[in-house]
Coordinates of C-alpha atoms and ligand atoms in Angstrom, one line a residue:
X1 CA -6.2 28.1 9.6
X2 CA -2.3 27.9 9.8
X3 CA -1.9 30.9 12.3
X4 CA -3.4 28.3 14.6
X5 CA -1.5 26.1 17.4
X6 CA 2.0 25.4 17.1
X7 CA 2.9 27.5 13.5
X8 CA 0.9 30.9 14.9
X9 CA 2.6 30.2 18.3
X10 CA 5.9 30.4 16.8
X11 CA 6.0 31.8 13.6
X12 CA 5.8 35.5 12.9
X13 CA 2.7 35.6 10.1
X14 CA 4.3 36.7 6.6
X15 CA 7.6 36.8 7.8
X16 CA 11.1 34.8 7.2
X17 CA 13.8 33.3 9.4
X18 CA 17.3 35.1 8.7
X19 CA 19.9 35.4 11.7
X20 CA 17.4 34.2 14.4
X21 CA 14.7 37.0 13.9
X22 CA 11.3 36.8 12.0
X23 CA 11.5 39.4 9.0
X24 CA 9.1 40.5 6.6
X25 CA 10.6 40.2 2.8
X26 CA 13.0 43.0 1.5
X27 CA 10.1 43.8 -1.1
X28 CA 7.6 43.0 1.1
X29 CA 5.9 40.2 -0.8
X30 CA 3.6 36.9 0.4
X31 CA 2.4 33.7 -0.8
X32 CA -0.8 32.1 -0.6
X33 CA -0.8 28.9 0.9
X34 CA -3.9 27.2 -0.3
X35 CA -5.1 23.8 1.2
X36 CA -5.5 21.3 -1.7
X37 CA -8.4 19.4 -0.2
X38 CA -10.5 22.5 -0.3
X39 CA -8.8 24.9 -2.6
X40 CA -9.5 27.6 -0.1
X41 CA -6.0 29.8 0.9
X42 CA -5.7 28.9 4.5
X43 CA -2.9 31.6 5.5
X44 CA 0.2 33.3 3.4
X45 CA 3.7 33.4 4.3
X46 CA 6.7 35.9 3.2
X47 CA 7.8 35.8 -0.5
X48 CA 11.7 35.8 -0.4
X49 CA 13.3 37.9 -3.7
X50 CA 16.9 37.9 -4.2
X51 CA 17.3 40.6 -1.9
X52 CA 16.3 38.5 0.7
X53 CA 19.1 35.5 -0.5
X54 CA 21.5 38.5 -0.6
X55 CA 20.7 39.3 2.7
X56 CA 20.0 35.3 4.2
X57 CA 23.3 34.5 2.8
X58 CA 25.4 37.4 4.5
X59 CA 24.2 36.4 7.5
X60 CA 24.7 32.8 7.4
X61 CA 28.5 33.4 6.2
X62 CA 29.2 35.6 9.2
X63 CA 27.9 32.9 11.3
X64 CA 29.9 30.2 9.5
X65 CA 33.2 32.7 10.0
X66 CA 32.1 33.4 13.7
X67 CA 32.0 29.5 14.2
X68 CA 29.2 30.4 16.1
X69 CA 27.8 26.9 15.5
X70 CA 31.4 24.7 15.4
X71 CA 33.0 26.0 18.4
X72 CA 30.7 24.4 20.4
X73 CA 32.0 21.3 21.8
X74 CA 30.8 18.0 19.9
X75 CA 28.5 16.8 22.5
X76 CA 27.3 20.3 22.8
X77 CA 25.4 20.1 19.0
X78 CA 24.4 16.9 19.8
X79 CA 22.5 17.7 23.0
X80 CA 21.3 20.6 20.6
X81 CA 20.0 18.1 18.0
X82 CA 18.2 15.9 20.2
X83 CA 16.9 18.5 22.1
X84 CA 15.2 19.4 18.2
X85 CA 14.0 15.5 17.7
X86 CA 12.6 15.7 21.4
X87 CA 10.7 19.3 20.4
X88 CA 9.3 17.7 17.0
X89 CA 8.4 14.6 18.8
X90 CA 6.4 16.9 21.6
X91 CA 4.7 19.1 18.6
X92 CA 4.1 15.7 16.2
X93 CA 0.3 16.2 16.6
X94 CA 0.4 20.1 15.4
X95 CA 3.2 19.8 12.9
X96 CA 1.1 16.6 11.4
X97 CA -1.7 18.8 11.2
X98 CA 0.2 21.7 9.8
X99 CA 1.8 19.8 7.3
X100 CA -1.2 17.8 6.0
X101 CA -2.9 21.2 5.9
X102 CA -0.5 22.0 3.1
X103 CA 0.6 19.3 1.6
X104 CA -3.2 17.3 1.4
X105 CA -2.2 14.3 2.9
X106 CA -4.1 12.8 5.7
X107 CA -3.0 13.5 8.9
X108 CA -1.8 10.1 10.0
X109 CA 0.3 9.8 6.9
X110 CA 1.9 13.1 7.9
X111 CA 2.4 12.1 11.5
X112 CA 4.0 8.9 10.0
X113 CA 6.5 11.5 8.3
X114 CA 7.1 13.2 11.6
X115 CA 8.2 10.4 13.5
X116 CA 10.4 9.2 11.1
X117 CA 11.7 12.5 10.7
X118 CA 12.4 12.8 14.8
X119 CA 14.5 9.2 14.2
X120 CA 16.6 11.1 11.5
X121 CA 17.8 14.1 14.3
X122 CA 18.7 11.4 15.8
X123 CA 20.4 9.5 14.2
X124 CA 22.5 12.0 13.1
X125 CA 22.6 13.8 16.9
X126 CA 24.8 10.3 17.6
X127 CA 26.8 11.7 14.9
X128 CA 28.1 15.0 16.0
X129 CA 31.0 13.8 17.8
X130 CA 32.1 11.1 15.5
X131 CA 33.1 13.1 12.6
X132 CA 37.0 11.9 12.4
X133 CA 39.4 11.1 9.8
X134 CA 42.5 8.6 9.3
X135 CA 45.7 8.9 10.2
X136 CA 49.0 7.9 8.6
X137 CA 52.8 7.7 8.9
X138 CA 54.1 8.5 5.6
X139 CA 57.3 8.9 3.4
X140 CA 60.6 6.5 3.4
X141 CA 63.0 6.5 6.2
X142 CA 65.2 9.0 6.1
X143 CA 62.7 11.8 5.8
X144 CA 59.3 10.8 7.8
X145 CA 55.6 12.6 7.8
X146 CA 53.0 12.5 9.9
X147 CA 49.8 13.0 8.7
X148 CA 46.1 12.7 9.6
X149 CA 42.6 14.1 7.8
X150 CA 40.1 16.8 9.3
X151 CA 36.8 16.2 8.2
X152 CA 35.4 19.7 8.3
X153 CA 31.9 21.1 7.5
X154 CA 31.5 22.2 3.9
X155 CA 30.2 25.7 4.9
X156 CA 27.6 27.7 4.0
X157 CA 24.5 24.9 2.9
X158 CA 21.4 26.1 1.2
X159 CA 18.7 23.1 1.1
X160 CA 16.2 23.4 -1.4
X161 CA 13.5 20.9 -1.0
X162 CA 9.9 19.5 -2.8
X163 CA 6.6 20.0 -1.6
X164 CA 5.7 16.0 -0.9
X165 CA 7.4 15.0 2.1
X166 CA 8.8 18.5 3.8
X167 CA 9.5 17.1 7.4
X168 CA 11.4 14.1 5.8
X169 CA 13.2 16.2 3.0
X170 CA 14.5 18.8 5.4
X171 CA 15.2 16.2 8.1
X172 CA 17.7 14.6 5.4
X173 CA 19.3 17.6 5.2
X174 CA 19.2 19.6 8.2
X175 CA 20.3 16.5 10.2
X176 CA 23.7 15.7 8.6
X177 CA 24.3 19.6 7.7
X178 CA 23.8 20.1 11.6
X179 CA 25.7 17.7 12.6
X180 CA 28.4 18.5 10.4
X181 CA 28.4 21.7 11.8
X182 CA 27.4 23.5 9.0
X183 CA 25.3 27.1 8.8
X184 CA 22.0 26.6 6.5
X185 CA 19.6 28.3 4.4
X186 CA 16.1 26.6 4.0
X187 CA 14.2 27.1 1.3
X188 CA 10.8 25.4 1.1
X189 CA 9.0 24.2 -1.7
X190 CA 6.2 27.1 -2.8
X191 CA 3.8 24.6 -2.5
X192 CA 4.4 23.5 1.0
X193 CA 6.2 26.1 3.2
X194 CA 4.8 26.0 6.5
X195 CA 6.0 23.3 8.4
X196 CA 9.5 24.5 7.2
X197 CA 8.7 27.9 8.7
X198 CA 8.1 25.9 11.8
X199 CA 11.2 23.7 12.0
X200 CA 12.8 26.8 12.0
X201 CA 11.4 28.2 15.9
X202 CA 12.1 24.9 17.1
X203 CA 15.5 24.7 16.2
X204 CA 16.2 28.0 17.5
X205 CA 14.1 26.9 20.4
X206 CA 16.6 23.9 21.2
X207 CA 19.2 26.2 21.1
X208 CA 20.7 26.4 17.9
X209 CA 22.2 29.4 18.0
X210 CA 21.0 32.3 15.6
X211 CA 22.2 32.5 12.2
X212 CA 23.3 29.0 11.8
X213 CA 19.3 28.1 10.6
X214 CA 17.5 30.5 8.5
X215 CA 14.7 29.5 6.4
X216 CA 13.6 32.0 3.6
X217 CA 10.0 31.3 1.2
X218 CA 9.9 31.8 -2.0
X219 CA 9.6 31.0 -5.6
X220 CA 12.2 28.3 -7.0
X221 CA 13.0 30.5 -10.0
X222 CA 13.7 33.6 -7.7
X223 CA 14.7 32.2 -4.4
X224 CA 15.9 28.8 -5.5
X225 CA 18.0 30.5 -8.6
X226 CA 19.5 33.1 -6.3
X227 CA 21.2 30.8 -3.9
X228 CA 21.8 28.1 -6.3
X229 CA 23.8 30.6 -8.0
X230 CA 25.0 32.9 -5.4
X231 CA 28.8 33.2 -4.7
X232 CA 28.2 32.7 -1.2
X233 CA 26.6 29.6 -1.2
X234 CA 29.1 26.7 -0.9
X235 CA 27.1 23.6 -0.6
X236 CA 23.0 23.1 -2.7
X237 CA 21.5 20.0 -1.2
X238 CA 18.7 19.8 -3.5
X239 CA 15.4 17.6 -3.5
X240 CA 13.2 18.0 -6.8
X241 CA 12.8 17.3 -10.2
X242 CA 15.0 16.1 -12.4
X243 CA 15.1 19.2 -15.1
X244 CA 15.3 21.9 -12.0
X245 CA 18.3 19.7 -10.9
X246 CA 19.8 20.2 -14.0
X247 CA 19.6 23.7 -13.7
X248 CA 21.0 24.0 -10.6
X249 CA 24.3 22.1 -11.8
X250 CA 24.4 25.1 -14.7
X251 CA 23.6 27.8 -11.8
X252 CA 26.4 26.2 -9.4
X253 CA 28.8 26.6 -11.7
X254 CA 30.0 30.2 -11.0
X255 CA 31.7 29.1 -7.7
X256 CA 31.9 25.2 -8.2
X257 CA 29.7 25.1 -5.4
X258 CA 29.2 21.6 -3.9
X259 CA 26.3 19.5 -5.4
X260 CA 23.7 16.6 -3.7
X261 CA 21.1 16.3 -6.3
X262 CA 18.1 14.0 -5.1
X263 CA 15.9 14.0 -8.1
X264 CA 13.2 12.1 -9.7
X265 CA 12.6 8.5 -10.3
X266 CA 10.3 5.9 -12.2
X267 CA 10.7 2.9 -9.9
X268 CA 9.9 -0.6 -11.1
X269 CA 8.3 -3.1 -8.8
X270 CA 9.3 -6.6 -10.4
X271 CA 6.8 -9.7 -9.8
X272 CA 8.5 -13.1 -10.6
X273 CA 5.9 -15.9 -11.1
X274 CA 7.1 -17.4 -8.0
X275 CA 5.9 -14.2 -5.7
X276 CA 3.0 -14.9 -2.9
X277 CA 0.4 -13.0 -4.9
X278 CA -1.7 -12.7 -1.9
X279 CA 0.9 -10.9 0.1
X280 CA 2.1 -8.9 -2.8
X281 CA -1.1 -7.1 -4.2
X282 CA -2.0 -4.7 -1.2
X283 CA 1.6 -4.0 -0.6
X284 CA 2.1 -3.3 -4.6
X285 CA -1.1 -0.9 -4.4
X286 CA 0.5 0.7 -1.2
X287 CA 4.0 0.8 -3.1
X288 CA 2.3 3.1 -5.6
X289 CA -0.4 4.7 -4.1
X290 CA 0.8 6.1 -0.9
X291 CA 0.6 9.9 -0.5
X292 CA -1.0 9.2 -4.0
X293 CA 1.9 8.6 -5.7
X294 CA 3.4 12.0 -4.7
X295 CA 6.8 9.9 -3.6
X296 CA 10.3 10.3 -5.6
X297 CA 10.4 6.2 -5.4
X298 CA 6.7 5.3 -5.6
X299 CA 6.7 2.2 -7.2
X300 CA 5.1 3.6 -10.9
X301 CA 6.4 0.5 -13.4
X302 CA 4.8 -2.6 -12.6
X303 CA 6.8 -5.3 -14.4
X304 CA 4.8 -8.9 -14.2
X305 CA 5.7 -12.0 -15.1
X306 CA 3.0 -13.3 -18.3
X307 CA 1.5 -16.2 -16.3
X308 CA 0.4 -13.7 -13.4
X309 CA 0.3 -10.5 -14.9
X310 CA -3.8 -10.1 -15.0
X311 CA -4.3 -11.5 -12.2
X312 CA -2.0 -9.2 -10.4
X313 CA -2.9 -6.4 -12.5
X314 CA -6.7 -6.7 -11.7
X315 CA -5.8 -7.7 -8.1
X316 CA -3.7 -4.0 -7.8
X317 CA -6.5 -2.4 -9.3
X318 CA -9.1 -3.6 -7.0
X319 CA -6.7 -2.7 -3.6
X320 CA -6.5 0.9 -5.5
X321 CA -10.2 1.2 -5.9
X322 CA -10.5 -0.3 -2.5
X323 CA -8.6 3.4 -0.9
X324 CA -10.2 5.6 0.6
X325 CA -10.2 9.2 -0.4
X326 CA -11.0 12.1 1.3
X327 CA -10.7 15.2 3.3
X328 CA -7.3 14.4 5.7
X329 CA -9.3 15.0 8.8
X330 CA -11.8 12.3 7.1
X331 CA -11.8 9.4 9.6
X332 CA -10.0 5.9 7.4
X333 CA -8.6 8.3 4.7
X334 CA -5.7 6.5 3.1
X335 CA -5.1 9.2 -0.1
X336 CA -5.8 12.8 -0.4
X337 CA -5.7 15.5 -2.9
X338 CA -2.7 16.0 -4.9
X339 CA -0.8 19.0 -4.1
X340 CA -2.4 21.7 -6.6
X341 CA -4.1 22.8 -9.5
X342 CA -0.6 21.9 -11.3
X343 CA -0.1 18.2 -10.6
X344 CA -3.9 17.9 -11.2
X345 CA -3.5 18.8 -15.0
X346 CA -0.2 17.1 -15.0
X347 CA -1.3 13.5 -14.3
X348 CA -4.6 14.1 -16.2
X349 CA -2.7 15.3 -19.1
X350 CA -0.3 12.1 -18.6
X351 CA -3.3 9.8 -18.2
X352 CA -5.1 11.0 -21.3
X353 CA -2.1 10.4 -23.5
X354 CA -1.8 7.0 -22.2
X355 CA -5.1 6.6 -23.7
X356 CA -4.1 8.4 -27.2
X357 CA -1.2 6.5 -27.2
X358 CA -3.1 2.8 -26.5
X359 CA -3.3 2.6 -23.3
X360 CA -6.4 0.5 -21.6
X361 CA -7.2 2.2 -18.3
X362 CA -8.0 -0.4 -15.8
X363 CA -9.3 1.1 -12.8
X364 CA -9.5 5.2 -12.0
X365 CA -8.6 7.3 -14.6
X366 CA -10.6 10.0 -13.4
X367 CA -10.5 13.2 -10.9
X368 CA -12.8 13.4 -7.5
X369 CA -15.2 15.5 -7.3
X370 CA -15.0 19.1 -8.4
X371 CA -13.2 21.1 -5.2
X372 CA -9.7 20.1 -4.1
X373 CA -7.5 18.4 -6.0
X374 CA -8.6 14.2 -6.0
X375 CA -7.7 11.9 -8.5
X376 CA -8.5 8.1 -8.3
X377 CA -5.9 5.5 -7.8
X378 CA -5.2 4.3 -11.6
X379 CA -3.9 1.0 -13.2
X380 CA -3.2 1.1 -16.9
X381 CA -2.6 -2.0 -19.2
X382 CA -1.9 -1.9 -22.6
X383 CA 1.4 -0.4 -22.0
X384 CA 4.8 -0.2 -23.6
X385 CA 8.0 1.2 -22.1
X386 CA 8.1 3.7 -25.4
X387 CA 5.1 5.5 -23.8
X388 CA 5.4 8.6 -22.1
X389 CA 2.8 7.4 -19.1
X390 CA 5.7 4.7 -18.8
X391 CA 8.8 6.6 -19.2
X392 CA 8.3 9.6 -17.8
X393 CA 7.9 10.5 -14.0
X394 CA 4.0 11.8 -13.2
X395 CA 4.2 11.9 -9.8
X396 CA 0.7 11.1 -9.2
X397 CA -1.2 7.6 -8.2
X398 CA -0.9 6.0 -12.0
X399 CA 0.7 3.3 -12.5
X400 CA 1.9 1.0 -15.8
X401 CA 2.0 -2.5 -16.1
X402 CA 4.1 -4.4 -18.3
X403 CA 4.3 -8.5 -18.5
X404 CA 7.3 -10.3 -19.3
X405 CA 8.4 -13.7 -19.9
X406 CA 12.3 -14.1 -18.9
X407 CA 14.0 -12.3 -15.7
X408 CA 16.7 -10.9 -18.5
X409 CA 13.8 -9.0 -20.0
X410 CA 12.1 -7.7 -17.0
X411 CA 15.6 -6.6 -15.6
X412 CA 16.3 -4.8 -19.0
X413 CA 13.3 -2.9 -19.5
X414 CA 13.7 -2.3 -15.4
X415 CA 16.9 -0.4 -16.2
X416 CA 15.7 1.2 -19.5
X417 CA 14.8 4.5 -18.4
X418 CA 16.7 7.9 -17.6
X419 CA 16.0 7.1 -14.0
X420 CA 17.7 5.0 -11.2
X421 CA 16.2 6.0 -7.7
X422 CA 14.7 2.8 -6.5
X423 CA 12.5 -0.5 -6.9
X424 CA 11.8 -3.7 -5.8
X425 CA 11.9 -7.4 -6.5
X426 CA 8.8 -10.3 -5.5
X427 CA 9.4 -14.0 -4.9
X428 CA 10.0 -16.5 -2.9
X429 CA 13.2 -17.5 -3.7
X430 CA 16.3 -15.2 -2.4
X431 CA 18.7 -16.6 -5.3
X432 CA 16.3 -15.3 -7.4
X433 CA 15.8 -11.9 -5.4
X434 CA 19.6 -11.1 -5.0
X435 CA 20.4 -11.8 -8.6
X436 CA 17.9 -9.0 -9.5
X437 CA 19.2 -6.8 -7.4
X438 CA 22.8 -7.1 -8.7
X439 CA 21.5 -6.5 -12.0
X440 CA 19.0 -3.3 -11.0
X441 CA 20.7 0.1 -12.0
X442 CA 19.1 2.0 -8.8
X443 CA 19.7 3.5 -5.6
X444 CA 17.6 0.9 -3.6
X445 CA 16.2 -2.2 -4.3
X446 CA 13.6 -3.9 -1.6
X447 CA 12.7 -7.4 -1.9
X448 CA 8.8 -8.2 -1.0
X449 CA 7.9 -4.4 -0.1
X450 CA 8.7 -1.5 -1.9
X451 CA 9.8 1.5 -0.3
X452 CA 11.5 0.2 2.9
X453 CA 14.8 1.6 4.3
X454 CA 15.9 3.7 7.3
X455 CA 18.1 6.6 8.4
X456 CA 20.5 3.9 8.9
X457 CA 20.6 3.2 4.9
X458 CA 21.6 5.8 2.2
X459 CA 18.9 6.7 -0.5
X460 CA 19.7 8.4 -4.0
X461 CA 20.2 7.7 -7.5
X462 CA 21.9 6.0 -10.2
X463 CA 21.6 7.8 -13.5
X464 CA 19.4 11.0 -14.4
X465 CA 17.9 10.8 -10.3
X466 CA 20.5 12.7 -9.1
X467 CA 24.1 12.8 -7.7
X468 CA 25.2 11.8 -4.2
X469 CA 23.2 9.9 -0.9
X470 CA 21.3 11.0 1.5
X471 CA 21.2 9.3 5.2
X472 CA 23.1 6.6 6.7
X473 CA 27.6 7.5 7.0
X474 CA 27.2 8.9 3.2
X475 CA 24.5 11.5 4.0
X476 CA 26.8 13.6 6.5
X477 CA 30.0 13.0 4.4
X478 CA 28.1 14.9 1.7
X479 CA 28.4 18.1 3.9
X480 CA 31.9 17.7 5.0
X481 CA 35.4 18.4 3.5
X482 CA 38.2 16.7 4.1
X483 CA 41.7 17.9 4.8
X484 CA 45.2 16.3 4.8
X485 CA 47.3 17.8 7.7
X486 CA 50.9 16.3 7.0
X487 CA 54.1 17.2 9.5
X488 CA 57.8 16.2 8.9
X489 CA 59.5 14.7 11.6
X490 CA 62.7 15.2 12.9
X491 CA 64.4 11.8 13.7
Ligands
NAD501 P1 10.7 21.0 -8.3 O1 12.0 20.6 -9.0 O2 9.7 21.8 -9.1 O3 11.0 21.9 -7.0 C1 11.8 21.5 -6.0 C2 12.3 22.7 -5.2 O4 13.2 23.4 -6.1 C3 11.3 23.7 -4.7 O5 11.7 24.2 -3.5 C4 11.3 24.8 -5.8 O6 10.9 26.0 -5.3 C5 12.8 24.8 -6.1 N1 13.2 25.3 -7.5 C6 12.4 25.4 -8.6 N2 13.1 25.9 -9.6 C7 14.3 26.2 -9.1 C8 15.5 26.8 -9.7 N3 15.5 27.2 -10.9 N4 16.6 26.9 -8.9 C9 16.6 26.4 -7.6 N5 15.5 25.9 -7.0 C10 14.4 25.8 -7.8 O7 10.1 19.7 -7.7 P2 8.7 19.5 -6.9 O8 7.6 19.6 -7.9 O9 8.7 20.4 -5.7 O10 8.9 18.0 -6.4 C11 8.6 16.9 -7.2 C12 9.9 16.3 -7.7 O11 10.8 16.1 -6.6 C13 9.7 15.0 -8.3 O12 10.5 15.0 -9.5 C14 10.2 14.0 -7.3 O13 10.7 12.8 -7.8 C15 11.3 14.8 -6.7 N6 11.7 14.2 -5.4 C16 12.8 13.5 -5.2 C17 13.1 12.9 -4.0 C18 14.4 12.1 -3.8 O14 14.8 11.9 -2.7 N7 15.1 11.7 -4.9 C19 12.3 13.1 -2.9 C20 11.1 13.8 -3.1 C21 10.8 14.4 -4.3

């Protein structure tokens, strides 16, 4: 159950995080948390209303006004922050198991997430003390200025993230916003709260001080709409789909609030005929399948070259069939359930218009077993981009394949979707690699793997997946403003 180890140790059950104190909700509502490898609820947590965003957001401006997190020295938050990476690194074991227990994944995936999540504090601990601006003499020379830029934190953050990744998503956002010295609001996905709930004790644990974190459950369309829209709110750094992103952009509107929208994606994986097929086909399969497809740049478009494209195709088909998929604690589990009931009927709705529409399915195509929510890894041929299995995100382990003949062709059906978030490019020759990814209309493109980068590198999207970067120097600019401080002076 959740109320054991490290979440019942530090978590008050059923209750929220607002100005360092656990809290039941204003109404005093809770949430199931089911586990989606069983279906059974394993615990609840509190369900936020807008009385508690009303109340979260009060709290977090007084602590923005106190500077209760800024006038600490630099070296101060950073000592803070790593002291956060050095607590998740000493819980990784529990918070793996806490987060697989929600989320369905098996528990080395999730410790994977952890420890890159611990590299992201991190990263952007080193960061606290080098938030600076420019300086610059100014004006002709009779009348001189002197003038430089502050780079201060935006304010008041709330991050809203998705259910698939929640150590990862919140670690791109709590990081820079920390070290920015900003005051946040946390609001986890519905689907996946608990590790959230968690991060929370720990942060107040390494000694950031009260107020400056608060993490408050709830429903997106209560919750999420209340903060996205509230006056208060000066910065949404939001992870999701792409229609809730639009609606955030109406909800901001009111205040002009500051936008980071990281939204969703159909990423192509492009085989040229040259690729080393042998190396390529398990790391394709893992490109799409991993955390069964539940990944904002999961490879879901393969585009083939015609000489190779059944050969590959089978060859991705077989690696899929090839995972295993169980119950996380399963010893050799590579995929587990998809989140919920929800995504279940989504990608089996999705896969049976594929079929309506033409499609041949290849390999899976079906759901596993009859409690928790499996579904095989799936290949389907007979695909064109006009289909809605190819064009639209499923977020689930099924994957299109389209051939091609000419590089010009592949690139252009690559880039002929709303979305722009990532994708990859296969072959042996780098001239060939590098001119693809000039031409790719996406956040990232890897060459030979598919979702690689680093803390170091930003992530986001061109297009309909979303506005702004998270990690690397653009992630923390996204939660700072910059003022021009300009003096005369006297000759
Ligand atoms: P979602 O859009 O349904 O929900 C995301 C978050 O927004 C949740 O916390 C939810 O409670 C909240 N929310 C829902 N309605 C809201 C509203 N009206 N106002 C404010 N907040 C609201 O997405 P999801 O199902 O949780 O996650 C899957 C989606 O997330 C996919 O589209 C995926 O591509 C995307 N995603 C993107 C990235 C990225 O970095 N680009 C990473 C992970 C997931």
């Amino acid at each position: 159950m959740a109320q054991d180890g490290v979440f019942g140790a530090l978590v008050k059950p059923e209750s929220m995080l607002i100005d360092g104190e656990w809290v039941a909700a204003v109404e005093g509502g809770t949430l199931p948390v089911i586990d989606p490898g069983t279906e059974q609820q394993i615990g609840a947590v509190a369900l936020g209303t807008a009385a508690d965003v009303d109340r979260a957001v009060e709290v977090a401006r007084r602590a923005c006004d106190e500077e209760r997190w800024m006038r600490l020295s630099a070296q101060h938050r950073s000592a803070v922050m790593w002291k956060l990476s050095d607590l998740i690194a000493e819980n990784a074991d529990e918070l793996a198991r806490l987060e697989s227990m929600d989320v369905g994944m098996p528990e080395p995936t999730a410790k994977a997430m952890i420890t890159e999540a611990v590299n992201m504090y991190r990263y952007f601990a080193g960061w606290a003390d080098k938030v600076y601006g420019v300086s610059a003499e100014i004006g002709p020379a009779e009348m001189r200025f002197q003038g430089f830029t502050r780079k201060e934190p935006v304010g008041v953050a709330a991050l809203i993230t998705s259910w698939n990744a929640p150590m990862i998503g919140n670690a791109m956002k709590l990081a820079p916003a920390l070290a920015a010295g900003c005051v946040t609001i946390l609001k986890p996905s519905e689907e996946a709260p608990l590790s959230t709930l968690a991060l929370g004790a720990l942060a107040l644990q390494a000694g950031v001080p009260a107020g400056v974190v608060n993490v408050l459950p709830g429903l997106g369309s209560v919750v999420g709409a209340a903060l996205t829209a509230h006056d208060g709110v000066d910065k949404v750094s939001f992870t999701g789909s792409t229609a809730v992103g639009k609606q955030i952009v109406q909800a901001a509107a009111g205040n002009l609030k500051k936008l980071s929208l990281e939204l969703g994606g159909k990423s192509p994986m492009i085989v040229l005929p040259d690729a080393d097929i042998d190396a390529a086909v398990p790391a394709l399969a893992v490109g799409m399948f991993w955390n069964s497809g539940q990944i904002c740049t999961a490879g879901t478009r393969l585009l083939v070259h015609s000489d190779i494209a059944d050969q590959v195709a089978q060859g991705v088909a077989e690696a899929g069939k090839a995972m295993k998929i169980g119950y996380r604690t399963e010893p050799g589990v590579e995929l587990g359930p998809l989140v919920s009931q929800r995504q279940l009927d989504r990608v089996e709705g999705y896969v049976a218009k594929g079929r309506e529409a033409g499609a041949t399915v290849l390999s899976g195509g079906r759901r596993v077993g009859d409690k928790g929510y499996y579904y095989e890894p799936t290949v389907l041929t007979d695909v064109d981009p006009s289909m809605a299995v190819v064009e639209e995100e499923i977020f689930g382990p099924v994957l299109g394949v389209l051939s091609y003949d000419e590089i010009d062709e592949a690139v252009a059906v690559a880039n002929g979707t709303s979305y722009g978030l990532a994708s990859s490019v296969w072959t042996r020759d780098i001239n060939n690699a590098l001119t693809v990814a000039r031409k790719l209309k996406a956040g990232r493109v890897n060459i030979n793997i598919h979702r690689a980068g680093g803390v170091q590198l930003p992530i986001g999207g061109y297009k309909q997946s979303g506005w702004g970067r998270e990690c690397g120097p653009e992630g923390i600019a996204e939660f700072l403003e910059t003022k021009s401080v300009v003096t005369r002076m006297w000759a």
